[in-house]
């Protein structure tokens, strides 16, 4: 039909010829009209230019789950994506990640479907109940509790984006969500049986949120997995490593197993003010347990102090009254413990009439912004990269020294994926004289988690090649950068572990942005 | 060539195929069952079924009402004994899928909710929002994978059925991942491969639903029944043809022409938008032909207006439709009408099978859309296709299991296997100057221009001639991809080969039927002719194209009467 061509888009397609075991690329120019989907474009190429181009497709209406591919690094359904909506003149099409490629854009999805064999995908009830000849009753309200979770089309996009799924032990977002779908179904009576297959692996989930972000059907997968965590915590069915973390927080109000009275030791020679010793300060610096207690990460906190002092900011910390923000605990499923921690912190904020909070960790930032009761308290909170970026923009911060270095920035998930803060940390890094900022292949929304979220930073036991941090460091090594910079103490810990595991300390080192700034100060 | 053996092989893993697998596994836990599908089962076209599954679930409804609605909808071409059996079986299937976990939509009492549908005199469409087929599929697949005696061969493309002494003994299939062609032996084989509406361009069908099973059974000697009856769904989304469920009208949606009129009042004064599909599609086509279609960049269309239902009801009852309309049609049905027009949707015809799903070939069974049993006659009612897949899928599983338990494997002759290998090899290595996509597009042009909602003798004659020319041209098709693994260029060419046969049969069956009945509307014979044409068409494969025979319709209780809505 006569509908006009809006533009011509270049399709660069990653190809694989299994018989020659050869990877190569093909480029095609495709006329794009209003309404042309990625799948239409692929079919156009196959019909007109190259019948050997291989990809899966069937329903062309986003329901059969065949046509997931990576487009400019982001997984999506080809049939359910309008080319014009991507707003690009050139697109890189690649097969989904985390799977073996069979040919071109076709990957081996058998391992994905194998995860379903480990769980039960039908109602569990006592046998005699199934002799009923009419339906089991279910109210519309009870249906609503799990309805959204039934809409998974099993396209495997979540698995493709999932950092934990590089370990086959992990059931994966789709199967874990399916498990929670049945647990939440009022007709089902199989809770104990359903908890078993995930009890030893669901903890590999880092709550990075990639599954939820990229799900073409908008399933709240990450939340379903969080609820799986909670059920296991309630059932007391948790591994020793997780138990140790939780017990430390019960006992000390921090996961580091150190008495709260030592919380300010990192600043002993820095003259940092603490509430309530001072009645008020313009800014509350929320330090984070890792920065306060981990000797390696104390440097990050010290870096923050040097910048705040340089800016002349009137700030104070909560001192020993800073309890763990609870972000990791909540995402490990310990909702009760989170309630206790958050209630304490919120009451401190209110008692001290705190007007502005700056966090060093993205995890504190995230939970303050998004989780009740913090979110109800409408806190005025910034991550330090936002705070410093503002100062730079206003010309209030100039660092004298040059740091001549190629640096790749790693997006912390709780800053980027969960809160859309991508530019502030980059702007801060760019402001340092001499720094050459390099982007990794997986970057911004498509960034790859370090593997530290939801408590995994303290529970990691996987073989090195199954750790997300190792995959991430390898990716940076390919770029030949001297540093990976991050803006999160947990990213620093995991990535530094990976550097040690890979034995590449002479080639690359891990720095928090604050440490780079301290060098320039 | 390796040889695989199973007691029972099911070809196709949509609703009918999966239901058959579960039924067979339940009959005999020792039975060795294989399910071969050219894609993963959950990619099957059944997931696209939306509006509901018709079942008599409540006191005010009755089997007789459902049966009569079906027979009348079928324009009296359905076999009434099959229909009477069918309607009695559906409720059990609804309850079974519910027990397996299907999240059926519920009424306030917590029972399965039901909505009105075209041609039904009672709101008997059980539904799971507007993703009924999708959720039924996932429920049944979830159950099917729990049996140890069902082996799934995903992404195995079946190329031919092997028949020896009028009995099905095996088949050949390409393992897509390696590209190797392999032979399978079985005591029973069930075809559950769906319809053939991809012979049309503007269709609600998934790309991969190309009628392979019908074509293979036909080539192997099974007759295809009533292939002239192709259903056009009144609401295919412009421009893609993606299905917009009849449930949208079941929920109260209006069809409007360019003058903003609910024109269906003229064509079906009682049922209005909820007339049966043949009636509504003809009405739309007439409005368009008489210049009352709306004008858009993709040609004339009809407006499906849901705005008065309100956002809340649309989100609750028709969430997929809203999403699809936004993503693929560029309109939000909460704010503006959806552009639609009739789209090829369903094949009433298929492999001739009786109420036990037995075909004239011993050991070969057929269920779902690829079969013709015939419960749909000349026009299927909405909600009866998912129902049919469940009911006759179960019957096929049980019957084929029984047959397999009491028979033995036959040797598959080596020369048959070599012949099939040679046939495929010849297609791959051709050096002709034709390309499959060009022939495919030409076939679809012919089917659209000459074999659409309204047809006439001269059009059908032209179409038959042109399709046969295309079959000739197909012999010179060249495939550029000479590789073995995942050669979709080859597979699509084999699908085109199947479709050309099926297009030819469809036209050849339509040409002599000098009447208008159900979905077969002849402008040169506008009236139904019970005197001469109250009979089923049977098409047999010969070297010169289809040979036609006719067979009486089974009438039990409802003699034909004038059909008004």
Short mmCIF file of N, CA, C and O in Angstrom, two decimals, chain A residues 253-340:
data_model
loop_
_atom_site.label_atom_id
_atom_site.label_comp_id
_atom_site.label_asym_id
_atom_site.label_seq_id
_atom_site.Cartn_x
_atom_site.Cartn_y
_atom_site.Cartn_z
N UNK A 253 22.99 -4.24 64.02
CA UNK A 253 22.38 -3.23 63.15
C UNK A 253 23.26 -2.86 61.97
O UNK A 253 23.12 -1.78 61.37
N UNK A 254 24.19 -3.72 61.67
CA UNK A 254 24.94 -3.58 60.42
C UNK A 254 25.38 -4.98 59.98
O UNK A 254 25.51 -5.87 60.82
N UNK A 255 25.59 -5.17 58.70
CA UNK A 255 25.91 -6.52 58.22
C UNK A 255 27.40 -6.87 58.37
O UNK A 255 27.80 -7.96 57.97
N UNK A 256 28.19 -5.96 58.92
CA UNK A 256 29.62 -6.18 58.92
C UNK A 256 30.10 -6.89 60.20
O UNK A 256 31.29 -7.18 60.36
N UNK A 257 29.18 -7.11 61.13
CA UNK A 257 29.51 -7.84 62.33
C UNK A 257 30.40 -7.05 63.30
O UNK A 257 31.17 -7.62 64.07
N UNK A 258 30.32 -5.74 63.24
CA UNK A 258 31.15 -4.89 64.10
C UNK A 258 30.24 -4.06 65.01
O UNK A 258 29.14 -3.67 64.59
N UNK A 259 30.68 -3.80 66.21
CA UNK A 259 29.83 -3.05 67.13
C UNK A 259 29.62 -1.62 66.62
O UNK A 259 30.54 -0.99 66.11
N UNK A 260 28.40 -1.14 66.82
CA UNK A 260 28.05 0.20 66.32
C UNK A 260 28.94 1.30 66.91
O UNK A 260 29.15 2.33 66.28
N UNK A 261 29.46 1.05 68.09
CA UNK A 261 30.27 2.10 68.73
C UNK A 261 31.52 2.42 67.90
O UNK A 261 32.13 3.46 68.06
N UNK A 262 31.86 1.51 67.00
CA UNK A 262 33.06 1.75 66.18
C UNK A 262 32.73 2.35 64.82
O UNK A 262 33.58 2.42 63.93
N UNK A 263 31.47 2.76 64.66
CA UNK A 263 31.02 3.19 63.34
C UNK A 263 31.75 4.42 62.79
O UNK A 263 31.89 4.58 61.59
N UNK A 264 32.26 5.27 63.67
CA UNK A 264 32.91 6.47 63.16
C UNK A 264 34.43 6.37 63.12
O UNK A 264 35.13 7.35 62.86
N UNK A 265 34.95 5.16 63.34
CA UNK A 265 36.41 5.02 63.36
C UNK A 265 37.06 5.44 62.04
O UNK A 265 38.19 5.93 62.02
N UNK A 266 36.34 5.27 60.96
CA UNK A 266 36.90 5.65 59.66
C UNK A 266 37.26 7.14 59.60
O UNK A 266 38.12 7.54 58.81
N UNK A 267 36.62 7.94 60.45
CA UNK A 267 36.80 9.39 60.36
C UNK A 267 37.57 9.95 61.54
O UNK A 267 37.54 11.16 61.78
N UNK A 268 38.29 9.05 62.26
CA UNK A 268 38.81 9.52 63.56
C UNK A 268 39.74 10.72 63.46
O UNK A 268 39.77 11.55 64.34
N UNK A 269 40.45 10.87 62.37
CA UNK A 269 41.35 12.02 62.25
C UNK A 269 40.78 13.12 61.34
O UNK A 269 41.48 14.00 60.89
N UNK A 270 39.48 13.04 61.05
CA UNK A 270 38.93 13.96 60.05
C UNK A 270 38.03 15.06 60.61
O UNK A 270 37.55 15.92 59.89
N UNK A 271 37.76 14.99 61.88
CA UNK A 271 36.93 16.03 62.48
C UNK A 271 35.55 16.12 61.81
O UNK A 271 35.13 17.18 61.36
N UNK A 272 34.90 14.97 61.72
CA UNK A 272 33.55 14.96 61.13
C UNK A 272 32.52 15.11 62.23
O UNK A 272 32.60 14.43 63.25
N UNK A 273 31.59 16.00 62.02
CA UNK A 273 30.57 16.24 63.04
C UNK A 273 29.53 15.12 63.02
O UNK A 273 29.26 14.52 61.98
N UNK A 274 28.97 14.83 64.19
CA UNK A 274 27.88 13.85 64.23
C UNK A 274 26.69 14.41 64.98
O UNK A 274 26.84 15.20 65.92
N UNK A 275 25.52 14.01 64.51
CA UNK A 275 24.31 14.25 65.29
C UNK A 275 24.33 13.27 66.46
O UNK A 275 24.86 12.14 66.30
N UNK A 276 23.78 13.50 67.59
CA UNK A 276 23.19 14.78 67.99
C UNK A 276 24.19 15.69 68.67
O UNK A 276 23.77 16.66 69.30
N UNK A 277 25.49 15.36 68.55
CA UNK A 277 26.49 16.26 69.13
C UNK A 277 26.29 17.67 68.59
O UNK A 277 26.36 18.65 69.31
N UNK A 278 26.07 17.75 67.26
CA UNK A 278 25.65 19.04 66.72
C UNK A 278 24.14 19.00 66.60
O UNK A 278 23.56 17.97 66.27
N UNK A 279 23.50 20.10 66.87
CA UNK A 279 22.03 20.12 66.83
C UNK A 279 21.53 20.12 65.40
O UNK A 279 20.51 19.53 65.07
N UNK A 280 22.27 20.82 64.53
CA UNK A 280 21.83 20.83 63.16
C UNK A 280 23.00 20.99 62.19
O UNK A 280 24.07 21.46 62.56
N UNK A 281 22.74 20.55 60.96
CA UNK A 281 23.71 20.72 59.89
C UNK A 281 22.91 20.79 58.59
O UNK A 281 21.78 20.32 58.54
N UNK A 282 23.49 21.40 57.56
CA UNK A 282 22.74 21.54 56.30
C UNK A 282 22.49 20.18 55.64
O UNK A 282 21.47 19.95 55.03
N UNK A 283 23.48 19.31 55.78
CA UNK A 283 23.40 18.04 55.08
C UNK A 283 23.69 16.89 56.03
O UNK A 283 24.64 16.97 56.82
N UNK A 284 22.84 15.86 55.95
CA UNK A 284 23.17 14.62 56.66
C UNK A 284 23.88 13.70 55.68
O UNK A 284 23.34 13.36 54.63
N UNK A 285 25.12 13.35 56.01
CA UNK A 285 25.85 12.39 55.18
C UNK A 285 25.54 10.99 55.69
O UNK A 285 25.89 10.66 56.83
N UNK A 286 24.86 10.19 54.85
CA UNK A 286 24.55 8.81 55.24
C UNK A 286 25.65 7.93 54.66
O UNK A 286 25.78 7.78 53.45
N UNK A 287 26.46 7.36 55.53
CA UNK A 287 27.75 6.83 55.13
C UNK A 287 27.67 5.44 54.48
O UNK A 287 28.38 5.15 53.53
N UNK A 288 26.81 4.57 55.02
CA UNK A 288 26.66 3.18 54.58
C UNK A 288 27.60 2.30 55.39
O UNK A 288 28.77 2.64 55.62
N UNK A 289 27.09 1.14 55.83
CA UNK A 289 27.85 0.21 56.67
C UNK A 289 29.17 -0.20 56.03
O UNK A 289 30.20 -0.31 56.68
N UNK A 290 29.12 -0.45 54.73
CA UNK A 290 30.32 -0.92 54.05
C UNK A 290 31.41 0.14 54.10
O UNK A 290 32.57 -0.15 54.40
N UNK A 291 31.05 1.39 53.83
CA UNK A 291 32.04 2.47 53.86
C UNK A 291 32.53 2.77 55.26
O UNK A 291 33.65 3.24 55.46
N UNK A 292 31.67 2.50 56.23
CA UNK A 292 32.04 2.81 57.61
C UNK A 292 32.96 1.75 58.21
O UNK A 292 33.88 2.06 58.96
N UNK A 293 32.71 0.49 57.85
CA UNK A 293 33.43 -0.59 58.55
C UNK A 293 34.48 -1.30 57.71
O UNK A 293 35.45 -1.83 58.25
N UNK A 294 34.26 -1.42 56.40
CA UNK A 294 35.20 -2.18 55.56
C UNK A 294 36.44 -1.31 55.34
O UNK A 294 36.35 -0.22 54.77
N UNK A 295 37.61 -1.76 55.84
CA UNK A 295 38.81 -0.91 55.76
C UNK A 295 39.07 -0.44 54.33
O UNK A 295 39.47 0.70 54.11
N UNK A 296 38.81 -1.30 53.35
CA UNK A 296 39.03 -0.89 51.95
C UNK A 296 38.10 0.28 51.58
O UNK A 296 38.55 1.25 50.95
N UNK A 297 36.84 0.16 51.99
CA UNK A 297 35.87 1.15 51.54
C UNK A 297 35.82 2.40 52.43
O UNK A 297 35.21 3.41 52.05
N UNK A 298 36.49 2.35 53.56
CA UNK A 298 36.59 3.56 54.38
C UNK A 298 37.25 4.69 53.58
O UNK A 298 36.94 5.86 53.77
N UNK A 299 38.10 4.31 52.65
CA UNK A 299 38.75 5.31 51.78
C UNK A 299 37.73 6.11 50.99
O UNK A 299 37.93 7.28 50.68
N UNK A 300 36.64 5.43 50.64
CA UNK A 300 35.60 6.09 49.86
C UNK A 300 34.94 7.17 50.72
O UNK A 300 34.76 8.32 50.30
N UNK A 301 34.63 6.78 51.96
CA UNK A 301 34.01 7.75 52.86
C UNK A 301 34.94 8.94 53.11
O UNK A 301 34.52 10.10 53.14
N UNK A 302 36.19 8.62 53.26
CA UNK A 302 37.18 9.70 53.50
C UNK A 302 37.26 10.63 52.28
O UNK A 302 37.39 11.85 52.41
N UNK A 303 37.17 10.01 51.11
CA UNK A 303 37.16 10.82 49.88
C UNK A 303 35.97 11.77 49.87
O UNK A 303 36.07 12.93 49.47
N UNK A 304 34.85 11.28 50.33
CA UNK A 304 33.64 12.11 50.36
C UNK A 304 33.83 13.31 51.28
O UNK A 304 33.45 14.43 50.96
N UNK A 305 34.45 13.03 52.43
CA UNK A 305 34.68 14.13 53.38
C UNK A 305 35.58 15.19 52.76
O UNK A 305 35.32 16.39 52.88
N UNK A 306 36.61 14.76 52.05
CA UNK A 306 37.52 15.76 51.48
C UNK A 306 36.79 16.63 50.45
O UNK A 306 37.02 17.84 50.38
N UNK A 307 35.88 16.04 49.70
CA UNK A 307 35.14 16.84 48.71
C UNK A 307 34.16 17.78 49.41
O UNK A 307 34.04 18.96 49.05
N UNK A 308 33.47 17.25 50.43
CA UNK A 308 32.50 18.10 51.13
C UNK A 308 33.21 19.28 51.80
O UNK A 308 32.72 20.41 51.77
N UNK A 309 34.37 19.01 52.37
CA UNK A 309 35.12 20.09 53.00
C UNK A 309 35.57 21.12 51.98
O UNK A 309 35.49 22.33 52.19
N UNK A 310 36.04 20.61 50.83
CA UNK A 310 36.47 21.52 49.77
C UNK A 310 35.33 22.42 49.32
O UNK A 310 35.51 23.60 49.02
N UNK A 311 34.11 21.84 49.33
CA UNK A 311 32.92 22.61 48.94
C UNK A 311 32.41 23.49 50.07
O UNK A 311 31.51 24.31 49.88
N UNK A 312 32.97 23.29 51.27
CA UNK A 312 32.53 24.07 52.41
C UNK A 312 31.13 23.73 52.87
O UNK A 312 30.37 24.59 53.34
N UNK A 313 30.74 22.48 52.72
CA UNK A 313 29.38 22.07 53.10
C UNK A 313 29.32 21.83 54.60
O UNK A 313 30.21 21.20 55.18
N UNK A 314 28.26 22.32 55.20
CA UNK A 314 28.01 22.07 56.61
C UNK A 314 27.29 20.73 56.72
O UNK A 314 26.11 20.63 56.40
N UNK A 315 28.03 19.69 57.13
CA UNK A 315 27.42 18.34 57.15
C UNK A 315 27.73 17.62 58.45
O UNK A 315 28.67 17.98 59.17
N UNK A 316 26.91 16.60 58.69
CA UNK A 316 27.15 15.75 59.85
C UNK A 316 26.65 14.34 59.53
O UNK A 316 25.86 14.16 58.60
N UNK A 317 27.12 13.36 60.28
CA UNK A 317 26.60 12.00 60.11
C UNK A 317 25.77 11.66 61.33
O UNK A 317 25.73 12.41 62.30
N UNK A 318 25.11 10.49 61.28
CA UNK A 318 24.33 10.04 62.44
C UNK A 318 25.22 9.35 63.47
O UNK A 318 24.73 8.90 64.49
N UNK A 319 26.50 9.22 63.14
CA UNK A 319 27.39 8.55 64.08
C UNK A 319 26.92 7.13 64.35
O UNK A 319 26.49 6.42 63.44
N UNK A 320 26.91 6.74 65.59
CA UNK A 320 26.52 5.37 65.96
C UNK A 320 25.03 5.14 65.79
O UNK A 320 24.55 4.02 65.89
N UNK A 321 24.29 6.22 65.57
CA UNK A 321 22.84 6.08 65.36
C UNK A 321 22.49 5.79 63.91
O UNK A 321 21.33 5.66 63.56
N UNK A 322 23.50 5.76 63.04
CA UNK A 322 23.22 5.32 61.67
C UNK A 322 23.13 3.80 61.69
O UNK A 322 24.12 3.11 61.96
N UNK A 323 21.94 3.30 61.43
CA UNK A 323 21.78 1.85 61.30
C UNK A 323 21.77 1.51 59.82
O UNK A 323 21.51 2.37 58.97
N UNK A 324 22.07 0.27 59.56
CA UNK A 324 21.98 -0.18 58.17
C UNK A 324 20.67 0.29 57.55
O UNK A 324 19.62 0.19 58.19
N UNK A 325 20.72 0.82 56.33
CA UNK A 325 19.50 1.30 55.68
C UNK A 325 18.51 0.18 55.45
O UNK A 325 17.32 0.40 55.34
N UNK A 326 19.02 -1.05 55.34
CA UNK A 326 18.14 -2.21 55.21
C UNK A 326 17.87 -2.64 53.78
O UNK A 326 17.17 -3.62 53.54
N UNK A 327 18.44 -1.93 52.79
CA UNK A 327 18.16 -2.27 51.38
C UNK A 327 18.48 -3.73 51.08
O UNK A 327 17.66 -4.46 50.53
N UNK A 328 19.66 -4.18 51.46
CA UNK A 328 20.02 -5.57 51.21
C UNK A 328 19.11 -6.54 51.98
O UNK A 328 18.77 -7.60 51.48
N UNK A 329 18.74 -6.14 53.21
CA UNK A 329 17.93 -7.04 54.04
C UNK A 329 16.54 -7.21 53.44
O UNK A 329 16.00 -8.30 53.38
N UNK A 330 15.99 -6.08 52.99
CA UNK A 330 14.67 -6.14 52.35
C UNK A 330 14.72 -7.05 51.13
O UNK A 330 13.85 -7.89 50.92
N UNK A 331 15.78 -6.90 50.34
CA UNK A 331 15.86 -7.66 49.10
C UNK A 331 16.31 -9.11 49.32
O UNK A 331 16.18 -9.95 48.44
N UNK A 332 16.81 -9.36 50.53
CA UNK A 332 17.03 -10.77 50.90
C UNK A 332 15.73 -11.38 51.41
O UNK A 332 15.68 -12.57 51.71
N UNK A 333 14.71 -10.55 51.58
CA UNK A 333 13.41 -11.07 52.00
C UNK A 333 13.13 -10.92 53.47
O UNK A 333 12.09 -11.36 53.95
N UNK A 334 14.05 -10.29 54.22
CA UNK A 334 13.82 -10.14 55.67
C UNK A 334 13.05 -8.85 55.90
O UNK A 334 13.61 -7.82 56.30
N UNK A 335 11.75 -8.91 55.65
CA UNK A 335 10.95 -7.70 55.70
C UNK A 335 10.82 -7.16 57.13
O UNK A 335 10.76 -5.96 57.34
N UNK A 336 10.77 -8.07 58.10
CA UNK A 336 10.64 -7.66 59.50
C UNK A 336 11.87 -6.87 59.95
O UNK A 336 11.75 -5.81 60.57
N UNK A 337 13.01 -7.37 59.61
CA UNK A 337 14.25 -6.70 59.97
C UNK A 337 14.33 -5.33 59.29
O UNK A 337 14.75 -4.34 59.90
N UNK A 338 13.92 -5.30 58.03
CA UNK A 338 13.92 -4.03 57.31
C UNK A 338 13.03 -3.02 58.02
O UNK A 338 13.38 -1.84 58.14
N UNK A 339 11.88 -3.49 58.48
CA UNK A 339 10.95 -2.58 59.18
C UNK A 339 11.62 -1.96 60.40
O UNK A 339 11.50 -0.77 60.65
N UNK A 340 12.34 -2.80 61.14
CA UNK A 340 13.00 -2.32 62.36
C UNK A 340 14.07 -1.27 62.01
O UNK A 340 14.13 -0.20 62.62
#
